[in-house]
Short mmCIF file of N, CA, C and O and ligand atoms in Angstrom, two decimals:
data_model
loop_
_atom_site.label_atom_id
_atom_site.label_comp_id
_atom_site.label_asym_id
_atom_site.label_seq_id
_atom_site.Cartn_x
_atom_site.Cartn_y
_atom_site.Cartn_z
N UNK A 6 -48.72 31.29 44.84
CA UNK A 6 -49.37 32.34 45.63
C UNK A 6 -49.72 31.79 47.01
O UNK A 6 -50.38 30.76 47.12
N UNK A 7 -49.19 32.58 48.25
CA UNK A 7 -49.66 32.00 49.60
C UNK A 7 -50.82 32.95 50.11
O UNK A 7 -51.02 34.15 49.96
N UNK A 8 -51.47 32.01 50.75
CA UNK A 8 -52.92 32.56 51.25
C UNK A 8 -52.63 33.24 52.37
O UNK A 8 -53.56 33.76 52.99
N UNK A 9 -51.23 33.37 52.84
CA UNK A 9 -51.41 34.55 54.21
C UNK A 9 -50.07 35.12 53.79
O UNK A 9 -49.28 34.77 52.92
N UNK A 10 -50.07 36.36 54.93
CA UNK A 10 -48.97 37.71 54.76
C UNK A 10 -47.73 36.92 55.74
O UNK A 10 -47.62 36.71 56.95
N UNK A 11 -46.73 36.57 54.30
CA UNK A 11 -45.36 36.16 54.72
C UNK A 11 -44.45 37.42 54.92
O UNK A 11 -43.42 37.18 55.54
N UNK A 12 -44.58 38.40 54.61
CA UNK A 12 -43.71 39.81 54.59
C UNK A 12 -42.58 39.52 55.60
O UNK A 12 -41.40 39.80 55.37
N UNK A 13 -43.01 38.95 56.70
CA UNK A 13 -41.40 39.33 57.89
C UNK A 13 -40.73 37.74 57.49
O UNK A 13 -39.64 37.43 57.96
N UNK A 14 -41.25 37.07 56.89
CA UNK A 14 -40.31 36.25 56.60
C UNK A 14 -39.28 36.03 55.37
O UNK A 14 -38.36 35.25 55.16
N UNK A 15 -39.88 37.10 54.64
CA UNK A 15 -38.88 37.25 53.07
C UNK A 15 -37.70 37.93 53.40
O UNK A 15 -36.72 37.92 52.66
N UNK A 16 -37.74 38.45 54.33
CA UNK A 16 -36.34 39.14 54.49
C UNK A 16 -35.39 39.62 55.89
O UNK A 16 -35.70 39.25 57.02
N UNK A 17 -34.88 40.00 55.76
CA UNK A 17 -33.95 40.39 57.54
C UNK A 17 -33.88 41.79 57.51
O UNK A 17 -33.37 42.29 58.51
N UNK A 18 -34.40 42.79 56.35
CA UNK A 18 -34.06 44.69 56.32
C UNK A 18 -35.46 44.55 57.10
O UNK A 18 -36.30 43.66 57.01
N UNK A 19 -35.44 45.72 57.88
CA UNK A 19 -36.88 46.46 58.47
C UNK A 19 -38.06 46.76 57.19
O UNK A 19 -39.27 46.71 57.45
N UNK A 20 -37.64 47.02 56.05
CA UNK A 20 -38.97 48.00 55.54
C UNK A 20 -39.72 46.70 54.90
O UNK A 20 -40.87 46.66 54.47
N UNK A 21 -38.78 45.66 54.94
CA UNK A 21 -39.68 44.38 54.18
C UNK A 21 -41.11 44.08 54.59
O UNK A 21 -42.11 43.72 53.97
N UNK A 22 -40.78 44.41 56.19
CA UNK A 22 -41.87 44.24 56.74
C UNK A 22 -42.99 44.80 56.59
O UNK A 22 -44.09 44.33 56.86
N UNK A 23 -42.61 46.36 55.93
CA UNK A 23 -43.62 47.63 56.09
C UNK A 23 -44.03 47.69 54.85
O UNK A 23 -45.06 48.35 54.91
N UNK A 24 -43.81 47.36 53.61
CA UNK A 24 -43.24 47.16 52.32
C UNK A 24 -45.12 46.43 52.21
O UNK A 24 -45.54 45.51 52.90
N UNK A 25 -46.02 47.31 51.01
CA UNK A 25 -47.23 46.59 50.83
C UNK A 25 -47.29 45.07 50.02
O UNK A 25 -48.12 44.16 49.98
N UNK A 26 -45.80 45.35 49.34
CA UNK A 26 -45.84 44.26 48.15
C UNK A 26 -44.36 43.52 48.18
O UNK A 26 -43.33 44.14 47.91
N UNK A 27 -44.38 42.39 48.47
CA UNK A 27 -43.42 41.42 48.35
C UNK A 27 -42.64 40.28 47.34
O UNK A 27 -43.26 39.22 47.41
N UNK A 28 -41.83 40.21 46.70
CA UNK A 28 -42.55 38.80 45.29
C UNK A 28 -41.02 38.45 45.73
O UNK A 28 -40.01 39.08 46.01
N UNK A 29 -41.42 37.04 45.61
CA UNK A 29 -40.51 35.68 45.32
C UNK A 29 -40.10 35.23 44.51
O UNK A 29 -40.97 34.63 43.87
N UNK A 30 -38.58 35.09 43.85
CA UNK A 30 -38.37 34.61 42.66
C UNK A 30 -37.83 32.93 42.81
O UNK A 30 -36.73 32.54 43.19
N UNK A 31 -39.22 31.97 42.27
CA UNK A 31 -38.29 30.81 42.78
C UNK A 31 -38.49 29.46 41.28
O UNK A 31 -39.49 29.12 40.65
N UNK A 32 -37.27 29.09 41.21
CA UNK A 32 -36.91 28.74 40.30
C UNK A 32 -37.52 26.86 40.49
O UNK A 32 -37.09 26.02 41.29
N UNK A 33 -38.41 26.72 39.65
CA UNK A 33 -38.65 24.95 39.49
C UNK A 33 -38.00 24.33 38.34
O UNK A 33 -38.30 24.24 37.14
N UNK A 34 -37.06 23.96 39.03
CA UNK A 34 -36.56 23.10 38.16
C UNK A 34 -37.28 21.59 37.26
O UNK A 34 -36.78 21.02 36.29
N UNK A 35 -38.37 21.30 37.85
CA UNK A 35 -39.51 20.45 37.60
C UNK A 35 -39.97 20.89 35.95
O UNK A 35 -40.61 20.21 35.14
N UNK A 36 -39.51 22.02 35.81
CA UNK A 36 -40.39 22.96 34.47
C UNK A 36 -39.81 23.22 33.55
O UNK A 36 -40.27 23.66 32.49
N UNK A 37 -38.01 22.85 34.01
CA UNK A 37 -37.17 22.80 32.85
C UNK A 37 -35.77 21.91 32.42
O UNK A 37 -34.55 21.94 32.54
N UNK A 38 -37.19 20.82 31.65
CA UNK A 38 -36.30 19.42 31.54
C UNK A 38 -35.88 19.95 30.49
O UNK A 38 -34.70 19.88 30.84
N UNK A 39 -35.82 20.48 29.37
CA UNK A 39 -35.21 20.70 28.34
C UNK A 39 -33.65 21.60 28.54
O UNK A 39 -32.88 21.82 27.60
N UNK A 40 -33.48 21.96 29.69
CA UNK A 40 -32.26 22.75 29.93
C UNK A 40 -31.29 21.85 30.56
O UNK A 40 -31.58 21.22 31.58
N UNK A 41 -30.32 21.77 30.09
CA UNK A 41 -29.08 20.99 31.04
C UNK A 41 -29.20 21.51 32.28
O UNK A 41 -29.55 22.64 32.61
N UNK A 42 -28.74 20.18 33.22
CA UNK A 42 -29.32 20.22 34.30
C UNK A 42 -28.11 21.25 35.02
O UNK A 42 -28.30 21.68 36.16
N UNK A 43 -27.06 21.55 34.39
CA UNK A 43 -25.55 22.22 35.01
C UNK A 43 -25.80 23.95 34.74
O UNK A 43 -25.14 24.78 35.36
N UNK A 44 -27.01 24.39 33.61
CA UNK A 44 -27.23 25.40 33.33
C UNK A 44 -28.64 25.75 33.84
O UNK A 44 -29.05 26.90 33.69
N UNK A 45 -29.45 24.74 34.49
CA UNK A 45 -30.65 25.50 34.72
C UNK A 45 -30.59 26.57 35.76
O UNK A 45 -31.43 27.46 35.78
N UNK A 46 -29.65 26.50 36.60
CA UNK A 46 -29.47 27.54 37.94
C UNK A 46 -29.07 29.12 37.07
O UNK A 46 -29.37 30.21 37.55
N UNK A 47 -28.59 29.00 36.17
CA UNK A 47 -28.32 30.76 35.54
C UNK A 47 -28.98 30.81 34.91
O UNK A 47 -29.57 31.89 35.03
N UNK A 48 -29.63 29.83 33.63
CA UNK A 48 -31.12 30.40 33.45
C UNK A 48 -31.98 30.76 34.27
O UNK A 48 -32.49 31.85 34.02
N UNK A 49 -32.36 30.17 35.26
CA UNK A 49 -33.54 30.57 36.18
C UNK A 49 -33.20 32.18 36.95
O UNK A 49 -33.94 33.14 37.21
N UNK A 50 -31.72 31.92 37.14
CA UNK A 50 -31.04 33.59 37.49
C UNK A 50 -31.85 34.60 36.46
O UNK A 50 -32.83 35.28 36.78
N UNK A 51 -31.13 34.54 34.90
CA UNK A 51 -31.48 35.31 34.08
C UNK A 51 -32.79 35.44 34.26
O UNK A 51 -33.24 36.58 34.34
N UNK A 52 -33.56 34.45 34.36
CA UNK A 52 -35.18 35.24 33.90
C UNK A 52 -35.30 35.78 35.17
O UNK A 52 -36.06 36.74 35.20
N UNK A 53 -34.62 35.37 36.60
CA UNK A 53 -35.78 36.12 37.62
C UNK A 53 -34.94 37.95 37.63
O UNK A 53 -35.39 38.84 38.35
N UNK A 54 -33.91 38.14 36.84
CA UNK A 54 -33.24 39.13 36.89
C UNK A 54 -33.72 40.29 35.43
O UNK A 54 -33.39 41.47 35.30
N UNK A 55 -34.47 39.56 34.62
CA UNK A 55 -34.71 40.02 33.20
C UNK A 55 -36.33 40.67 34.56
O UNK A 55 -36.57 41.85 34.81
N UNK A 56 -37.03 39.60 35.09
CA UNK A 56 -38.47 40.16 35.31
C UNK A 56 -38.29 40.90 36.66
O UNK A 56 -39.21 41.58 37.13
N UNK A 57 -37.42 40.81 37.11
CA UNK A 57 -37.27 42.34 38.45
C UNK A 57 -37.23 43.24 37.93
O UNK A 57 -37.67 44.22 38.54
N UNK A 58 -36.55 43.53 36.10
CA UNK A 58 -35.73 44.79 36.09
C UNK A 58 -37.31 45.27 35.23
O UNK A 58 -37.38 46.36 34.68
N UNK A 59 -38.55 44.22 35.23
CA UNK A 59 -39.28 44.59 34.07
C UNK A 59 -40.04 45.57 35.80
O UNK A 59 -40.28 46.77 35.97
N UNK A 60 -40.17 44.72 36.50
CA UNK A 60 -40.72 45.82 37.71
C UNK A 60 -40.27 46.60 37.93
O UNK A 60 -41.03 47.55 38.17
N UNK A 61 -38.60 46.90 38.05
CA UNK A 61 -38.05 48.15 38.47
C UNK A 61 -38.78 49.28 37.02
O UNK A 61 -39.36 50.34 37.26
N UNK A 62 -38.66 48.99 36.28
CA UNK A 62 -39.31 49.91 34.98
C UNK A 62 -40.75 50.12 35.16
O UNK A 62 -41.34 51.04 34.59
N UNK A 63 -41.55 48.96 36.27
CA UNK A 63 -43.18 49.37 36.01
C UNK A 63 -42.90 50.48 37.11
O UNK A 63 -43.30 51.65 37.01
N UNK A 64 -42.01 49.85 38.40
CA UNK A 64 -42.39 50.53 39.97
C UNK A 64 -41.89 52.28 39.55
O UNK A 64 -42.36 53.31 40.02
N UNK A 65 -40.55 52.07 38.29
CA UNK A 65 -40.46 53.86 37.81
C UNK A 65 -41.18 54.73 36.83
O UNK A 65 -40.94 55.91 36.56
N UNK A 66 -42.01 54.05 36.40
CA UNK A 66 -43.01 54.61 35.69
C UNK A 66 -44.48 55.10 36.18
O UNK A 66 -45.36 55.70 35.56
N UNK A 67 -44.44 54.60 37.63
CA UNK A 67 -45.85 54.42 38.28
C UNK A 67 -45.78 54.91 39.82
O UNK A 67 -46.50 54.59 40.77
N UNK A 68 -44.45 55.97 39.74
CA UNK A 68 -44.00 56.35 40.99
C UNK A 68 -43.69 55.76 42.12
O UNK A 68 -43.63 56.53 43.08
N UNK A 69 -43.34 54.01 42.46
CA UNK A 69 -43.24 53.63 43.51
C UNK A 69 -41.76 53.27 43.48
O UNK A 69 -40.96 53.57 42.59
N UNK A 70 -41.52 52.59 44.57
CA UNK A 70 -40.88 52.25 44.99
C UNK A 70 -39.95 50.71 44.78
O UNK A 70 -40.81 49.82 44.72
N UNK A 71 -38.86 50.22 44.68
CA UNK A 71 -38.35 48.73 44.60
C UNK A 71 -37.34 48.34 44.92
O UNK A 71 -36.55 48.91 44.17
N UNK A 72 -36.70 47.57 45.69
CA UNK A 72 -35.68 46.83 45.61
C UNK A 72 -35.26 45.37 45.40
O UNK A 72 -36.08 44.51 45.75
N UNK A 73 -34.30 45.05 44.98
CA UNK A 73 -34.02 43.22 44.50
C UNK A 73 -33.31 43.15 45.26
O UNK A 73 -32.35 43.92 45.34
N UNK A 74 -33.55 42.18 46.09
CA UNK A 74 -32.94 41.70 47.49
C UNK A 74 -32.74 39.93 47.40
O UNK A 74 -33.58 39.03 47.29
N UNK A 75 -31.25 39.91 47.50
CA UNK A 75 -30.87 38.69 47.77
C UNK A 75 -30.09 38.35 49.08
O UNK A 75 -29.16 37.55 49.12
N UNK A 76 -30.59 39.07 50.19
CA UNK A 76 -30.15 39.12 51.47
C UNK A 76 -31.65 38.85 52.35
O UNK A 76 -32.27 39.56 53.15
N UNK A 77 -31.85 37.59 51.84
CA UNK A 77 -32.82 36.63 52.43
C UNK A 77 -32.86 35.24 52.93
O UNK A 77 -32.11 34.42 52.41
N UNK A 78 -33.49 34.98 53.66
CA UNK A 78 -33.70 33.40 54.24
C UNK A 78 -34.28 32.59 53.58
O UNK A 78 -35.49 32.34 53.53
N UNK A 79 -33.51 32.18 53.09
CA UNK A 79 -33.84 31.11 51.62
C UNK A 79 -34.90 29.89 52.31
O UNK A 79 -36.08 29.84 51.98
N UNK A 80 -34.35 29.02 53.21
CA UNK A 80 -35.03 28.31 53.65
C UNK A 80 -36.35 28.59 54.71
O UNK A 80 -37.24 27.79 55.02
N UNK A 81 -36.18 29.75 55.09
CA UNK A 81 -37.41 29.90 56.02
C UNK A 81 -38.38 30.50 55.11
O UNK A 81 -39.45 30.85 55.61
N UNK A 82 -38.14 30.71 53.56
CA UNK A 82 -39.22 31.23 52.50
C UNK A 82 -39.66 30.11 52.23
O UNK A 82 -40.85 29.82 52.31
N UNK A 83 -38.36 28.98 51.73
CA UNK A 83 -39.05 27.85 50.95
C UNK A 83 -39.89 26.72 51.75
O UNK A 83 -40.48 25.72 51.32
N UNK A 84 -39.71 27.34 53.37
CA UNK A 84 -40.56 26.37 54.67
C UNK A 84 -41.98 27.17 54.72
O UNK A 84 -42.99 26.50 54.93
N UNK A 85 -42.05 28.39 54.56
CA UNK A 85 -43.38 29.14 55.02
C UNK A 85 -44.03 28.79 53.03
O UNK A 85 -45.20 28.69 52.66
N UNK A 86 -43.22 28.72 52.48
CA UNK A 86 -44.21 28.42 51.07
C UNK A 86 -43.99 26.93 50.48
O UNK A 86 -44.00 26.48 49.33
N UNK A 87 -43.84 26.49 51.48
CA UNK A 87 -44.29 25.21 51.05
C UNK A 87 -43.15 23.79 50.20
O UNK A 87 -43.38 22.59 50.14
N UNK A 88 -42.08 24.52 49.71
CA UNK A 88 -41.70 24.51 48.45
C UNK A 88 -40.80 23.02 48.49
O UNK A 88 -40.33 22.59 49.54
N UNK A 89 -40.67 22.42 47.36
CA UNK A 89 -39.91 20.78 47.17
C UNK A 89 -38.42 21.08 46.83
O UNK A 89 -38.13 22.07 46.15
N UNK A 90 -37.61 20.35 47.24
CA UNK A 90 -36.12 20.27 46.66
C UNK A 90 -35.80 21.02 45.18
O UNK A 90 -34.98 21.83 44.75
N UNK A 91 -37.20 20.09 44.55
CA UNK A 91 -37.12 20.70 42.92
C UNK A 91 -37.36 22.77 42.71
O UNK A 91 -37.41 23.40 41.65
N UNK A 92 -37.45 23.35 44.27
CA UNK A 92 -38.29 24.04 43.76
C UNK A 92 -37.11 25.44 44.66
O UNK A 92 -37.15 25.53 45.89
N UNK A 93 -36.27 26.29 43.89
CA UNK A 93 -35.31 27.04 44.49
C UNK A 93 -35.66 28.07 44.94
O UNK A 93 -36.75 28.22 44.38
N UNK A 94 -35.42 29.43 45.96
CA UNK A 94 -35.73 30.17 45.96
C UNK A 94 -34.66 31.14 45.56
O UNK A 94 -33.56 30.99 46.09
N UNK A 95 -34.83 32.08 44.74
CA UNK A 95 -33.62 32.76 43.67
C UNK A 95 -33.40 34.36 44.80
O UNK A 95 -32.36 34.63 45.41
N UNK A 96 -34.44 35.05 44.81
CA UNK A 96 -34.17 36.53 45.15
C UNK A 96 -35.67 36.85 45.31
O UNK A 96 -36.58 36.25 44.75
N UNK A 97 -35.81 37.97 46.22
CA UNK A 97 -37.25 38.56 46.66
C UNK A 97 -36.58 39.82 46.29
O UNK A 97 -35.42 40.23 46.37
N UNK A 98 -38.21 40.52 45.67
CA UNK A 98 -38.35 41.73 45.53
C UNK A 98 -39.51 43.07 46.26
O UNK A 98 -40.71 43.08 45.99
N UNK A 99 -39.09 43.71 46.82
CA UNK A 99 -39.86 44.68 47.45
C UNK A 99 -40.06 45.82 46.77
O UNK A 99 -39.21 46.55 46.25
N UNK A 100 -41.62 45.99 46.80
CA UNK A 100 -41.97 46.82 46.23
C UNK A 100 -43.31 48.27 46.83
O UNK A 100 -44.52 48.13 47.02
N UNK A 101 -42.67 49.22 46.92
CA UNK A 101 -43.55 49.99 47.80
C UNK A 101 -44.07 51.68 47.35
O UNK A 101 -44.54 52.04 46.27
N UNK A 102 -43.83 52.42 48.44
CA UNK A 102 -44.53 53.88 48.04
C UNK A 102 -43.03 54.41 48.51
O UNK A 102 -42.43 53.89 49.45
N UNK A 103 -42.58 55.36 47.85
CA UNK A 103 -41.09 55.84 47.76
C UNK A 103 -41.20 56.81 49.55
O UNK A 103 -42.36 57.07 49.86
N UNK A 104 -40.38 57.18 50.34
CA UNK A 104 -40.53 57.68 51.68
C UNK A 104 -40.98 59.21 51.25
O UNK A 104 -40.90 59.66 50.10
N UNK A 105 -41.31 59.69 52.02
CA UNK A 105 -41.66 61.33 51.83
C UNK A 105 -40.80 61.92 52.08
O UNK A 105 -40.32 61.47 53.12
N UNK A 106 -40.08 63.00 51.61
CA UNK A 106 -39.23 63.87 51.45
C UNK A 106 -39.62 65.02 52.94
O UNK A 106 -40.74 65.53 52.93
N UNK A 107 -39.01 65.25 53.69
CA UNK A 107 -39.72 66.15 55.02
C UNK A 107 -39.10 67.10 54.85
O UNK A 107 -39.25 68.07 55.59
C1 FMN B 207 -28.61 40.70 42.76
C2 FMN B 207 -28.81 41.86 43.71
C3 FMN B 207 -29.13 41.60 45.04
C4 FMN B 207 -29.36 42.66 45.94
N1 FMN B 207 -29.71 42.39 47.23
C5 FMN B 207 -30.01 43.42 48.07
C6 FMN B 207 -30.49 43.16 49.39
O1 FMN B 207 -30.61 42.03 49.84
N2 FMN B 207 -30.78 44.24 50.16
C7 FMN B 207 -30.65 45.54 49.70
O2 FMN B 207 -30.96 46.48 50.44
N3 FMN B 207 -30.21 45.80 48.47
C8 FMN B 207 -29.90 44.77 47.63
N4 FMN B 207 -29.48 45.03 46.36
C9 FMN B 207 -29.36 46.43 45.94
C10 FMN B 207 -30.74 47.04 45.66
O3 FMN B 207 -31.46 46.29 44.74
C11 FMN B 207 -30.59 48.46 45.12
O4 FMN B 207 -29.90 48.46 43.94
C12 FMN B 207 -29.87 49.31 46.14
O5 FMN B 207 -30.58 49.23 47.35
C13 FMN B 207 -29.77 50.78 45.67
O6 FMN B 207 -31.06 51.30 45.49
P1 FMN B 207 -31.32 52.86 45.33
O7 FMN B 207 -30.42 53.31 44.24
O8 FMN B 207 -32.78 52.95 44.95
O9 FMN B 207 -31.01 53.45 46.65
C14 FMN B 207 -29.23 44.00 45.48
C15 FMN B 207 -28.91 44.24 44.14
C16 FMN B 207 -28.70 43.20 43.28
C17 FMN B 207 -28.37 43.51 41.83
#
């Protein structure tokens, strides 16, 4: 969790910015010695792809808004959060209030 509003740096689309809710999917490899080291990159895929789709199901049940965005700056996330070699950044997800219909 970062103590200030990274929003324009998770992504390169406009609404990221405008977007109330942002999440980072980033994979530590530090956390999974028990996985071959040639398979931990699609495990860490699978789960951050199993828990977007658990948001896309909360954000459609609760009327908002979401997208899974892997058209991000990997390194200028893992520089503004801090993050170690051991520590990947997988995909950001945006999550908001759906546009108004005019
Ligand atoms: C792995 C993955 C990565 C994606 N990356 C992006 C992205 O960077 N930007 C984007 O606008 N949509 C991205 N999408 C597509 C959106 O998540 C979404 O499916 C698409 O915008 C259509 O949404 P809609 O049906 O609500 O209009 C990605 C989808 C997947 C499965």
């Amino acid at each position: 969790m970062a103590a200030s509003d990274l929003r324009r740096v998770t992504g390169y689309q406009d609404f990221v910015d405008e977007a109330p809710l942002d999440l980072v999917y980033v994979a530590d490899y530090t956390r999974m010695n028990r996985v071959p080291v040639g398979q931990r990159e699609s495990y860490a895929s699978v789960a951050a792809g199993a828990i977007s789709q658990n948001v896309y199901l909360f954000a459609a049940s609760n009327g908002l808004a979401t997208v899974i965005r892997a058209w991000i700056d990997r390194a200028a996330i893992a520089d503004a959060l801090g993050l170690t070699h051991d520590q990947q950044v997988l995909l950001s997800q945006t999550v908001g209030y759906p546009k108004k219909s005019t």
